[in-house]
Amino acid sequence: MTTDLRTPSRPIAGTAPADRTGVATHCAYCGLQCAMTLTGSTAEDLTVTPRRFPTNRGGLCQKGWTSAELLRAPGRLTTPLVRRDGELAPASWDEALDLVADSLVRTQTAYGRDAVAVFGGGGLTNEKAYQLGKFARVALRTSQIDYNGRWCMSSAAAAGIRCFGLDRGLPFPVTDIGSAHAVLLLGANPAETMPPFLTHLVRAADAGGLMVADPRLTPTAAKALDGGGLHLQLRPGTDAALALGLLHLAVTEGYADRRFVDERTSGFEDVWAVAAQWLPERVERVTGVAVTTMRATVAALARARDTERGAYILSARGSEQHASGTDTVTAFIALALVLGLPGNPGTGFGTITGQGNGQGGREHGQKADQLPGYRKIDDPAARAHVAAVWGVDPSDLPGPGRSAFELLSALGTDGGPRVLMVHGSNPVVSAPDARVVTERLAALDLLVVSDFVLSETAAVADVVLPVLQWAEEEGTLTNLEGRVLRRRRALTAPEGCRSELDVWSDLAARIGCSTAFSTDPRVVFDELRRASAGGPADYSAVTWERLDAGESLHWPCSTERPQGTPRLFLDRFATRGGRARFVPVDHAGPVEADDAAYPLVATTGRVLQHYQSGAQTRLVDELAAAAGEMFVQVHPDTAAAVGLDDGGTTDVVSRRGRTRAVVRLDDDMRPDVVFLPFHWGGDGRANSLTHAALDPTSRMPEFKACAVRLEAVQ
Ligand code: SF4
C-alpha cells in the first residue's frame, strides 16, 4: 500500500522533451492542472506528453496520461438529441434550440422568471462560468443558478472568508510546500486524487513530518507512516473535535505563537473558551486518535516552524464535506493561527481544490449568491459595477437564489423551477441523496443537458446538446493556487458540436434578449476582467497575451498589483482591520446517528483512476480496466459478522437506499467504518446512500458520513 512520492504513477522527472512541437495546455481533470503538450492533428493520433510546470514538475497521473483517450472514446455526442415518444432521437440544432427557447419563454411567462433554473460545474472554464452567470441573470433574469462546486469547496471557502476575509485555496504557490518539513493533511489523499502533488511532500515525508488525518489508511497515510510520520485515524465526522484538541495541546504544551496572535489576529480568547474544554483524553474518546499522536502532531508542526523548515496545514474534502464543514475548517484555521502559520513565509494554511476549475469556477458568478470577481450579489455597489459592465439596470439583476441541493430538490415542486439547464455536471451520480434528485429531475417540464457524452443526467434529459470538450476549446482556468492558466485548442471539434458560448448566445437571441453574448472566449475573458475589477478576485490585469507569453499570474492581479499576488496575507489579512479572525466553534459530529439497524459509518471518496462522477474517466479503457466496478472497503471482522468474504457481493444499505458493491477486505480499516468510491451510477451509486443535511453557512451536504449496514447478496 505504499506510493513512491517521486514517481506518482509513471516515470516523470526529466521526461518532458523541451523541443517537441505541439499545443501547450493543461490536464482535462483536477485542480492541480498539470501541464502537458498535446501533439497530433486528429483525435485518433493525439498524444499526451507531460510538460514541466511548477504544479506537476513534469509529471502526470494515470488520468492525465490517458486523457487523449477521451477524445476518441465511443459515444461522443455529435448531434443534438430530443426526446420523442420517450426516446432520445437525433435533431437539428435549430429544432433543439427552438424547442428550448419556446419552453424558456412559455415557462417564464406562465410561472415567472425563477421557473427556469441553471446548474453549472466546477470544470467549466472561467469564460464559461462567467458567461453562464451572466446568461442566467441577464438573459433569463432568474435567481435560480448554482453549481456542483457547492459540493466541493464551499465549506473551505466560507471558512476562509470568515477567518481571513478572502477565499483562495492555497494563498501561496504549491511549490512553497515542497520545502516544508512538517505538513498536516486533513482528509486529503493526493496519492490517489492528484499524485503529482506528492512531489511537494517529499521533504516532509523524508523528515518524518508528513501527518495525515483520515479515517482510512489511504496510500497517502501509508506513505506518511513509511517515512516515520503520523496517521491520525479519526472516526468520520469528528474532525472539529480533533482540531480543538490539537489547538488545546498547542496552547498547553507551549507552542502558541503569542506574538503573532497578539499582533495579527483577533478573538483568541473566545476560541480558547471552547478549546479549553477539549482536554486531550476527551478528544481521544471522541475521535479515536491517541493523545500521544495528537501531541506528536502539534510538536512536529511547532518544531518545523521554530527551525524555519516550513510547516503547513492543508484541508480537503474529508474534513470539509460535513454538515459542520465550515465550522470544522474554521477550527483548523484557529489551530493554524495559534501556531502562527498563516500569512508568514514558509508556513501556512490552505485548501486543496478538487475540480479542474474549482477555484475560478467559484469566483465569477455561478454561485447563487455571487457576481463576478467574487462579489456578493446582495451588495449594492457590486450590483452597480457588474450591471454597468453588462449594460443593464442594477435593479433588473435578480437577488440570491437557492443553493445546489436546495435548487435540485425544489425542481418540479409548487413554486420551484420547472425547466433546468445543466452544464458541466452529472448530478444523477454526484448529488447527495441522489434518488431524490433523480425524482425531482423527472418532475421537470423540460431538462436540457449540455455535454459531450451521454452522462447519467444527459440520459434522462429531454434535450441533449453536444458541446465541446477540453482539447477542442480555448479558455482559461484558475488552479488550486489561484494561478490563471491557458487552456488551448489542439483539435477541431467533430462536426455538429458547438461551444456552450454559442449555445447561450443563440438562446439569448431566440428568447428576445437584447444584450449580446459573445461567442469568442477571448472577448468574454476581457469582459470578465472588467467585471472582476475591484472585486476580491480581481483579474483586471490578467490578459491572454500575458498568459501566452508565459507570465505566471495569481489573482488579485490589477493595475495596483500588475505582477499578481502569489502569496497572500504577508502584510495583512483581507479582513476589515487586517487581522485574521479566531471564530469560536464547537464539535457537532455527524448528523445521522448509527444504531442497531445501521451500525456502520459510510464515508465516500475517490480512487486513482476516476475523476468525480466518472462520466469521462469511465470511458477510458485503461482506467475502466483498472477500476471498473463499485466496491466497498471493509474490515475483515466487520465483513465476517454478516457472512461476507473478500470478493463477495454486498448491498450497502442506508435509511435512503441501497448500493451494490464488491467487498474488499482491508485490515487497516476501522471496524466501524466502510468506504465507498462515488464514481458510478445505477446500482453502484454511492450517493443513493448519502444524505443532504446541509452546512448552515456553506450549504455543503454531508457526503462523508452516513449510517449504513451490510447485507450479503447470495
Ligand atoms: Fe494532474 Fe490532476 Fe490531471 Fe492527474 S488528474 S494529471 S493530478 S491535473
XYZ file of C-alpha atoms and ligand atoms in Angstrom:
722
model
C 0.000 0.000 0.000
C 2.915 2.330 -0.465
C 3.297 5.021 -3.063
C 6.603 6.353 -4.276
C 6.371 10.097 -3.990
C 8.904 10.631 -6.710
C 7.107 8.543 -9.330
C 3.436 9.374 -8.965
C 2.168 6.746 -11.385
C 4.650 6.565 -14.239
C 8.174 7.818 -14.734
C 8.090 11.570 -14.890
C 11.124 13.569 -13.922
C 13.179 14.677 -16.863
C 10.926 13.075 -19.431
C 9.269 16.198 -20.800
C 11.016 16.988 -24.075
C 11.915 20.628 -24.484
C 11.867 20.850 -28.247
C 8.788 18.887 -29.174
C 6.217 20.876 -31.102
C 2.605 20.681 -30.080
C -0.025 22.549 -28.133
C 0.920 23.553 -24.602
C -2.095 23.145 -22.354
C -3.213 21.624 -19.063
C -4.944 18.436 -17.984
C -8.648 17.835 -18.543
C -9.321 16.951 -14.930
C -8.384 18.110 -11.444
C -7.415 21.359 -9.766
C -3.675 20.725 -9.869
C -3.944 21.451 -13.614
C -0.783 19.576 -14.570
C 0.901 20.911 -17.694
C 1.031 18.805 -20.833
C 1.703 19.063 -24.536
C -0.800 17.657 -26.991
C 0.701 16.540 -30.266
C -1.188 15.384 -33.335
C -3.881 16.695 -35.598
C -6.801 14.331 -35.091
C -8.477 12.710 -32.136
C -7.127 9.377 -33.319
C -3.462 10.358 -33.325
C -3.342 12.897 -30.493
C -0.727 12.074 -27.862
C -0.091 13.477 -24.393
C 3.367 14.425 -23.140
C 3.929 15.834 -19.656
C 5.343 19.336 -19.559
C 7.439 20.915 -16.845
C 5.398 23.268 -14.690
C 5.610 24.225 -11.026
C 2.494 22.291 -10.005
C 3.418 18.945 -11.570
C 7.195 19.219 -12.118
C 6.903 17.322 -15.364
C 4.618 14.603 -14.051
C 1.115 13.359 -14.756
C -1.061 10.778 -13.094
C -2.730 7.901 -14.918
C -5.775 10.062 -15.653
C -3.660 12.736 -17.292
C -1.575 10.280 -19.273
C -4.691 8.709 -20.753
C -6.658 11.924 -21.217
C -6.326 11.884 -25.028
C -8.360 8.665 -24.996
C -11.331 10.783 -24.009
C -11.255 12.433 -27.403
C -11.644 9.131 -29.227
C -13.907 7.332 -26.763
C -17.007 5.779 -28.290
C -20.265 7.515 -27.556
C -19.131 11.060 -28.291
C -22.238 13.113 -28.975
C -22.177 14.981 -32.285
C -25.810 15.822 -32.839
C -28.467 17.295 -30.576
C -30.930 14.792 -29.132
C -34.595 15.469 -28.406
C -36.872 13.104 -26.515
C -39.722 11.863 -28.678
C -42.142 9.125 -27.610
C -39.935 8.518 -24.595
C -36.702 8.050 -26.563
C -33.849 10.449 -27.269
C -33.658 10.944 -31.038
C -31.324 12.997 -33.254
C -32.479 16.516 -34.092
C -31.042 19.579 -35.815
C -29.577 22.403 -33.760
C -32.433 24.653 -34.918
C -35.032 22.135 -33.812
C -33.404 21.638 -30.442
C -32.741 25.305 -29.690
C -36.226 26.336 -30.868
C -37.709 23.757 -28.539
C -35.609 25.001 -25.613
C -36.254 28.692 -26.361
C -40.016 28.138 -26.684
C -40.043 26.310 -23.373
C -37.995 29.024 -21.627
C -40.345 31.785 -22.818
C -43.550 29.837 -22.199
C -42.466 28.736 -18.720
C -41.302 32.157 -17.573
C -44.409 33.827 -18.990
C -46.664 31.417 -17.130
C -44.748 30.922 -13.896
C -42.264 33.752 -13.545
C -38.551 34.208 -14.102
C -37.463 31.790 -11.375
C -39.349 28.928 -13.008
C -36.214 28.400 -15.096
C -33.030 27.258 -13.361
C -29.411 26.745 -14.363
C -26.900 24.281 -12.891
C -23.211 24.710 -13.692
C -19.962 22.948 -12.946
C -16.565 23.484 -11.391
C -14.906 22.142 -14.541
C -16.174 24.917 -16.806
C -13.556 27.398 -17.995
C -13.536 30.842 -16.413
C -15.100 32.220 -19.575
C -17.969 29.744 -19.475
C -18.514 30.074 -15.728
C -18.715 33.851 -16.159
C -20.953 33.712 -19.210
C -23.286 31.175 -17.603
C -23.798 33.524 -14.659
C -24.453 36.425 -16.999
C -26.811 34.338 -19.160
C -28.840 33.396 -16.077
C -29.045 36.936 -14.672
C -29.346 38.959 -17.878
C -30.975 36.702 -20.490
C -33.113 34.533 -18.232
C -33.226 37.029 -15.346
C -33.542 34.108 -12.953
C -32.074 33.913 -9.468
C -32.039 30.114 -9.728
C -28.433 29.314 -10.539
C -25.918 27.274 -8.618
C -23.326 24.631 -9.418
C -21.666 21.426 -8.321
C -18.722 23.260 -6.741
C -21.137 23.891 -3.871
C -20.481 20.237 -3.044
C -16.737 20.533 -3.333
C -15.133 23.656 -1.919
C -17.900 25.704 -0.323
C -17.124 24.964 3.323
C -13.432 25.741 2.950
C -14.377 28.882 1.031
C -16.806 30.011 3.727
C -14.254 29.397 6.479
C -11.543 31.231 4.547
C -13.757 34.264 4.113
C -14.829 34.079 7.745
C -11.286 33.935 9.154
C -9.005 35.512 6.514
C -11.540 37.747 4.737
C -10.815 36.002 1.425
C -11.070 32.567 -0.158
C -8.197 31.368 -2.294
C -7.497 27.628 -1.882
C -3.750 27.928 -1.486
C -2.764 31.503 -0.590
C 0.794 30.616 -1.607
C 2.385 28.753 -4.554
C 2.168 24.988 -4.207
C 5.955 24.817 -4.539
C 6.300 26.533 -1.146
C 5.071 23.305 0.440
C 7.964 21.464 -1.158
C 10.469 22.847 1.312
C 8.383 22.100 4.398
C 9.466 19.555 6.985
C 6.004 19.282 8.540
C 2.705 19.046 6.651
C -0.591 18.077 8.259
C -3.127 16.854 5.662
C -6.771 16.882 6.714
C -8.956 14.466 4.776
C -6.691 14.656 1.728
C -5.488 11.655 -0.243
C -3.390 13.125 -3.070
C -1.656 9.786 -3.666
C -4.869 8.821 -5.446
C -6.636 12.077 -6.272
C -3.663 14.089 -7.626
C -0.455 12.037 -7.451
C 1.945 14.680 -8.831
C 1.075 16.766 -5.766
C 3.079 14.213 -3.771
C 6.299 15.582 -5.212
C 5.695 18.614 -2.986
C 5.509 16.383 0.085
C 8.783 14.519 -0.384
C 10.743 16.627 2.046
C 8.118 16.431 4.763
C 7.801 12.680 4.313
C 11.562 12.146 4.378
C 11.778 14.252 7.526
C 9.093 12.170 9.223
C 6.866 15.227 9.217
C 4.045 14.115 6.918
C 0.912 13.707 9.015
C -2.430 12.560 7.632
C -5.783 12.801 9.394
C -8.097 10.330 7.662
C -10.479 7.569 8.783
C -8.709 5.225 6.336
C -5.098 4.196 5.982
C -5.011 5.663 2.482
C -1.935 5.377 0.274
C -1.087 8.908 1.413
C -1.370 7.957 5.084
C 0.695 4.818 4.422
C 3.393 6.952 2.856
C 3.413 9.162 5.924
C 3.932 6.136 8.165
C 6.657 4.774 5.875
C 8.647 7.962 6.420
C 8.185 7.971 10.173
C 5.233 10.374 10.072
C 1.790 10.031 11.585
C -1.644 8.731 10.712
C -4.450 10.258 12.756
C -7.158 7.661 12.083
C -10.166 9.530 13.314
C -13.790 8.438 13.267
C -15.644 10.144 10.353
C -17.226 13.426 11.342
C -15.063 14.080 14.403
C -12.661 16.427 12.631
C -13.705 19.517 14.571
C -13.065 17.751 17.877
C -9.624 16.799 16.601
C -8.917 20.408 15.628
C -9.958 21.682 19.045
C -7.861 19.018 20.749
C -4.783 19.916 18.725
C -5.386 23.591 19.452
C -5.709 22.781 23.141
C -2.388 20.968 23.099
C -0.694 23.707 21.079
C -1.533 26.130 23.868
C -0.971 23.931 26.901
C 2.308 22.491 25.610
C 3.658 25.993 24.991
C 3.655 26.034 21.201
C 1.358 29.042 20.712
C 2.912 31.963 18.836
C 1.811 34.649 21.273
C 3.341 37.496 19.329
C 1.558 36.517 16.108
C -1.708 36.043 17.970
C -1.382 39.470 19.585
C -0.256 41.384 16.519
C -2.101 39.765 13.626
C -5.277 38.156 14.929
C -8.393 38.883 16.923
C -10.730 36.753 19.005
C -8.335 34.219 20.514
C -9.920 34.308 23.958
C -13.334 33.399 22.533
C -11.882 30.358 20.798
C -9.874 29.345 23.829
C -13.045 29.357 25.922
C -14.222 26.450 23.761
C -10.905 24.710 23.142
C -10.054 24.714 26.846
C -12.916 22.227 27.316
C -11.403 19.802 24.829
C -8.934 18.016 27.050
C -6.794 15.553 25.086
C -8.314 12.497 26.736
C -11.812 13.683 25.822
C -10.684 14.220 22.232
C -9.220 10.719 22.137
C -12.544 9.257 23.296
C -14.489 11.162 20.618
C -12.104 10.824 17.676
C -10.218 7.615 18.383
C -6.889 9.406 17.883
C -4.406 8.693 20.672
C -3.254 11.589 22.847
C 0.352 10.700 22.070
C -0.355 11.036 18.333
C -2.004 14.414 18.801
C 0.849 15.577 20.970
C 3.375 14.487 18.372
C 1.409 16.277 15.632
C 1.496 19.720 17.233
C 5.103 19.213 18.318
C 6.157 18.416 14.734
C 4.405 21.492 13.360
C 5.908 23.751 16.022
C 9.388 22.280 15.632
C 9.401 22.829 11.858
C 8.123 26.362 12.368
C 10.734 27.196 15.008
C 13.613 25.856 12.942
C 12.345 27.655 9.811
C 11.932 24.378 7.990
C 8.376 25.028 6.917
C 5.061 23.931 8.428
C 1.730 23.745 6.616
C -1.794 22.598 7.391
C -3.863 21.646 4.333
C -7.521 20.692 4.358
C -9.524 18.837 1.722
C -12.896 17.197 1.246
C -12.541 14.644 4.036
C -12.673 17.329 6.673
C -14.961 19.658 4.732
C -17.852 17.591 3.355
C -19.899 17.615 6.536
C -22.934 19.489 7.740
C -20.496 21.235 10.079
C -17.779 21.616 7.424
C -17.436 25.382 7.719
C -17.000 25.170 11.479
C -14.549 22.309 11.100
C -12.308 24.253 8.732
C -12.721 27.280 10.996
C -11.396 25.199 13.902
C -8.377 24.031 11.896
C -7.680 27.618 10.810
C -7.741 28.526 14.518
C -5.111 25.833 15.126
C -3.007 27.291 12.320
C -3.418 30.796 13.746
C -2.390 29.733 17.248
C 0.755 28.277 15.734
C 1.311 31.473 13.734
C 1.360 29.700 10.370
C -0.869 31.790 8.017
C 0.451 34.989 6.492
C 4.107 34.158 7.068
C 6.689 32.992 4.520
C 7.470 29.277 4.765
C 4.368 28.367 6.738
C 0.673 28.480 6.015
C -2.849 27.122 5.889
C -4.527 26.168 2.623
C -7.137 24.012 0.975
C -6.550 21.573 -1.846
C -9.076 22.250 -4.616
C -10.633 19.228 -6.311
C -12.275 20.128 -9.613
C -10.308 21.325 -12.630
C -11.521 24.892 -12.315
C -12.672 24.549 -8.742
C -11.066 27.907 -7.906
C -12.043 30.004 -10.948
C -15.421 28.305 -11.148
C -16.350 29.703 -7.746
C -15.310 33.273 -8.455
C -17.252 34.520 -11.448
C -20.944 34.138 -10.885
C -22.110 30.516 -10.991
C -22.936 30.595 -7.291
C -26.425 31.504 -6.210
C -25.235 34.449 -4.122
C -22.439 35.778 -6.268
C -21.426 38.157 -9.049
C -18.094 38.077 -10.971
C -14.879 38.864 -9.137
C -16.126 37.013 -6.043
C -18.594 39.803 -5.383
C -21.748 39.369 -3.336
C -24.966 39.659 -5.312
C -26.720 41.442 -2.459
C -24.064 44.191 -2.289
C -25.481 47.344 -3.960
C -22.030 48.547 -5.067
C -21.239 45.153 -6.601
C -24.561 45.102 -8.430
C -23.975 48.593 -9.800
C -20.469 47.745 -11.013
C -21.398 44.498 -12.738
C -24.648 45.874 -14.162
C -22.647 48.691 -15.780
C -20.318 46.161 -17.432
C -23.342 44.188 -18.628
C -25.217 47.301 -19.804
C -28.296 46.647 -17.691
C -30.050 48.385 -14.826
C -28.876 47.100 -11.432
C -32.483 46.729 -10.362
C -33.005 44.220 -13.178
C -30.471 41.814 -11.695
C -32.091 39.088 -9.596
C -31.064 38.523 -5.990
C -29.621 35.402 -4.367
C -31.124 32.060 -5.335
C -31.181 28.548 -3.879
C -28.001 26.591 -3.163
C -27.262 23.474 -5.235
C -29.134 20.778 -3.337
C -31.935 23.126 -2.362
C -32.342 24.070 -6.007
C -32.355 20.472 -7.230
C -34.732 19.305 -4.530
C -37.178 22.111 -5.430
C -37.399 21.111 -9.098
C -40.957 20.450 -10.205
C -42.450 21.376 -6.818
C -45.035 24.094 -6.273
C -43.111 27.338 -6.688
C -39.949 25.533 -7.750
C -38.217 25.645 -11.140
C -39.945 23.741 -13.961
C -37.137 23.926 -16.522
C -33.479 23.176 -15.805
C -30.393 23.692 -17.930
C -27.333 21.651 -16.843
C -23.772 22.467 -17.926
C -20.661 20.538 -16.904
C -22.327 18.478 -14.216
C -23.771 15.000 -13.657
C -25.984 15.336 -10.567
C -27.737 11.991 -11.079
C -24.474 10.447 -9.860
C -22.843 13.222 -7.854
C -25.724 14.747 -5.845
C -26.289 13.745 -2.232
C -29.363 11.578 -1.692
C -29.284 11.140 -5.450
C -32.523 9.134 -5.582
C -34.461 12.240 -4.512
C -32.593 14.403 -7.025
C -33.337 11.935 -9.820
C -37.029 12.006 -8.894
C -37.045 15.802 -8.995
C -35.368 15.848 -12.423
C -38.141 13.553 -13.677
C -40.750 16.019 -12.404
C -39.466 18.846 -14.610
C -41.333 20.105 -17.661
C -38.012 20.238 -19.507
C -34.471 19.115 -18.662
C -31.758 20.386 -21.011
C -28.253 18.951 -20.630
C -25.181 20.172 -22.487
C -22.462 17.524 -22.515
C -20.163 15.702 -24.881
C -21.146 12.220 -23.722
C -24.430 10.733 -22.625
C -23.847 11.011 -18.891
C -26.412 9.563 -16.491
C -28.010 13.034 -16.292
C -27.991 13.534 -20.067
C -29.633 10.118 -20.439
C -32.729 11.329 -18.568
C -32.875 14.734 -20.286
C -35.485 15.951 -22.736
C -32.903 17.779 -24.821
C -29.183 16.990 -25.036
C -26.852 19.485 -26.684
C -23.444 18.191 -27.875
C -20.781 20.633 -26.786
C -17.023 20.960 -26.952
C -14.660 19.228 -24.603
C -11.305 20.195 -23.148
C -8.829 19.883 -26.055
C -11.320 21.356 -28.511
C -11.738 24.704 -26.792
C -9.827 27.841 -25.863
C -10.081 29.493 -22.495
C -8.586 29.887 -19.052
C -8.793 28.047 -15.766
C -7.592 29.027 -12.307
C -5.769 26.289 -10.450
C -5.613 25.444 -6.764
C -3.050 28.225 -6.134
C -5.169 30.976 -7.721
C -2.901 30.911 -10.774
C -4.678 31.682 -14.041
C -3.775 29.236 -16.830
C -4.483 28.978 -20.542
C -6.392 26.023 -21.931
C -5.611 25.760 -25.630
C -7.326 24.077 -28.519
C -5.410 21.156 -30.019
C -8.179 19.828 -32.235
C -11.155 20.955 -34.216
C -14.301 19.534 -32.666
C -16.311 16.983 -34.632
C -18.863 18.486 -36.961
C -22.126 19.002 -35.143
C -20.622 20.038 -31.791
C -20.875 23.637 -30.608
C -19.394 25.674 -27.797
C -21.613 26.479 -24.854
C -20.763 30.128 -25.557
C -22.546 29.618 -28.909
C -25.478 27.939 -27.194
C -26.026 30.804 -24.743
C -25.590 33.471 -27.430
C -28.074 31.728 -29.697
C -30.613 31.087 -26.952
C -30.383 34.665 -25.677
C -31.249 35.914 -29.155
C -34.056 33.377 -29.584
C -35.761 34.414 -26.324
C -35.558 38.091 -27.294
C -32.735 39.291 -25.042
C -31.223 42.495 -26.413
C -27.858 42.025 -24.692
C -25.173 40.481 -26.899
C -23.379 37.380 -25.640
C -20.017 36.972 -27.308
C -19.059 33.565 -28.649
C -15.337 34.411 -28.617
C -13.725 33.260 -25.339
C -11.026 35.936 -25.556
C -13.688 38.646 -25.757
C -15.572 37.016 -22.893
C -12.398 36.982 -20.795
C -11.804 40.675 -21.461
C -15.305 41.372 -20.226
C -14.687 39.144 -17.178
C -11.588 41.220 -16.423
C -13.673 44.400 -16.378
C -16.424 42.780 -14.325
C -13.926 41.465 -11.764
C -12.004 44.744 -11.444
C -12.012 45.958 -7.871
C -13.541 42.725 -6.556
C -11.829 40.286 -4.178
C -10.845 38.038 -7.126
C -9.551 40.812 -9.362
C -8.386 39.596 -12.797
C -8.259 43.023 -14.420
C -4.543 42.924 -15.314
C -4.570 39.310 -16.481
C -4.651 39.046 -20.255
C -4.462 36.109 -22.619
C -1.432 37.816 -24.176
C 0.423 37.856 -20.862
C -0.502 34.253 -20.166
C 0.562 33.231 -23.666
C 3.875 34.986 -23.098
C 4.458 32.645 -20.173
C 3.787 35.002 -17.295
C 2.636 33.372 -14.076
C -0.286 35.396 -12.747
C -2.024 34.698 -9.465
C -5.044 36.818 -8.615
C -5.540 39.508 -7.392
C -3.812 40.915 -10.463
C -4.766 44.518 -11.138
C -3.200 47.850 -12.032
C -2.112 48.152 -8.388
C -0.640 44.623 -8.476
C 0.219 44.034 -12.134
C 2.538 41.112 -11.355
C -0.204 39.297 -9.472
C -0.113 38.001 -5.901
C 1.466 34.570 -5.454
C 1.471 34.954 -1.673
C -1.462 36.493 0.124
C -1.691 37.925 3.629
C 2.032 38.598 4.173
C 1.336 42.157 5.370
C -2.291 41.951 6.356
C -5.271 39.674 6.092
C -8.216 40.666 3.931
C -10.480 41.462 6.856
C -11.642 44.978 7.614
C -8.965 45.551 10.265
C -6.308 43.430 8.555
C -6.268 40.825 11.341
C -7.160 37.183 10.926
C -10.169 36.200 12.985
C -10.406 33.438 15.545
C -14.049 32.372 15.385
C -15.360 30.187 18.222
C -16.882 26.928 17.007
C -17.543 23.592 18.657
C -17.694 19.951 17.656
C -21.105 18.821 16.431
C -20.464 15.376 14.960
C -22.279 13.597 12.156
C -25.942 14.466 11.725
C -27.048 10.876 11.279
C -26.526 8.586 14.250
C -25.595 4.941 13.777
C -27.775 2.458 15.643
C -28.514 -1.260 15.806
C -30.159 -1.220 12.361
C -27.428 0.874 10.731
C -24.330 0.213 12.833
C -21.589 1.408 10.466
C -20.476 4.809 9.194
C -20.046 5.035 5.414
C -17.613 7.539 4.014
C -17.144 8.263 0.309
C -14.224 9.355 -1.834
C -12.230 8.828 -4.995
C -9.872 6.254 -6.487
C -6.772 6.887 -8.556
C -8.331 6.096 -11.920
C -11.514 8.147 -11.795
C -12.471 11.769 -11.698
C -15.632 12.914 -9.903
C -18.819 11.225 -11.251
C -16.687 9.159 -13.644
C -18.660 10.273 -16.709
C -15.377 10.930 -18.520
C -12.862 8.519 -16.984
C -15.196 5.518 -17.178
C -14.954 5.902 -20.974
C -11.179 5.415 -20.987
C -10.435 1.704 -21.433
C -7.231 1.689 -19.382
C -8.934 3.404 -16.457
C -12.088 1.309 -16.646
C -10.000 -1.872 -16.795
C -8.036 -0.857 -13.716
C -11.063 0.308 -11.734
C -14.242 -0.868 -13.387
C -16.566 -1.839 -10.607
C -18.073 -0.449 -7.485
C -16.530 -1.762 -4.276
C -16.804 -1.278 -0.568
C -13.723 -1.361 1.635
C -14.417 -3.191 4.903
C -12.533 -4.505 7.919
C -12.477 -8.347 7.882
C -14.209 -8.606 11.272
C -17.000 -6.329 10.090
C -17.479 -8.396 6.955
C -17.346 -11.704 8.803
C -20.065 -10.547 11.197
C -22.543 -10.518 8.289
C -21.118 -13.516 6.442
C -19.137 -11.630 3.812
C -15.752 -12.528 2.417
C -13.285 -10.807 0.104
C -14.711 -10.564 -3.422
C -18.255 -11.264 -2.308
C -21.165 -9.059 -3.243
C -22.990 -6.944 -0.715
C -25.723 -4.399 -0.594
C -24.737 -1.377 1.437
C -27.992 -0.082 2.885
C -28.775 3.305 4.416
C -32.053 4.867 5.519
C -32.422 6.256 1.963
C -31.409 3.492 -0.373
C -29.006 0.700 -1.224
C -25.840 0.338 -3.274
C -24.448 -2.927 -4.625
C -20.711 -3.382 -4.272
C -17.938 -5.945 -4.307
C -16.350 -6.476 -0.889
C -12.691 -5.549 -0.463
C -11.314 -6.603 2.876
C -8.752 -4.344 4.461
C -7.160 -4.999 7.854
C -6.364 -1.316 8.192
C -9.965 -0.133 8.075
C -11.629 0.929 11.285
C -14.174 -1.815 12.112
C -16.921 0.810 12.456
C -16.328 2.432 9.045
C -16.789 1.400 5.408
C -15.511 3.302 2.386
C -17.220 3.654 -0.983
C -15.969 5.458 -4.109
C -18.588 7.655 -5.786
C -17.703 7.267 -9.475
C -20.528 5.007 -10.631
C -24.255 5.303 -11.270
C -27.051 2.750 -11.345
C -26.988 0.016 -8.690
C -23.445 1.036 -7.747
C -24.234 4.661 -6.974
C -22.714 5.621 -3.616
C -24.905 8.681 -3.404
C -28.003 6.503 -3.145
C -26.846 6.203 0.474
C -25.749 9.719 1.392
C -27.992 12.356 2.889
C -28.373 16.038 2.332
C -28.038 17.588 5.743
C -26.550 20.944 4.764
C -23.951 23.129 6.424
C -25.840 26.228 7.634
C -23.263 28.606 6.146
C -21.876 26.959 3.028
C -24.849 24.691 2.213
C -22.371 21.841 1.770
C -24.030 18.419 2.140
C -22.669 15.778 4.491
C -21.152 13.391 1.941
C -18.592 11.992 4.351
C -20.730 10.313 6.986
C -23.962 8.358 6.884
C -25.182 5.333 8.825
C -25.329 2.043 6.914
C -25.414 -1.738 7.269
C -24.117 -4.500 5.033
C -26.388 -7.209 3.625
C -24.809 -10.193 1.912
C -26.118 -10.877 -1.603
C -26.367 -14.587 -2.346
Fe -2.580 16.203 -12.832
Fe -4.995 16.040 -11.766
Fe -4.660 15.630 -14.358
Fe -3.785 13.822 -12.644
S -5.925 14.407 -12.986
S -2.668 14.616 -14.398
S -3.134 15.128 -10.947
S -4.337 17.558 -13.240
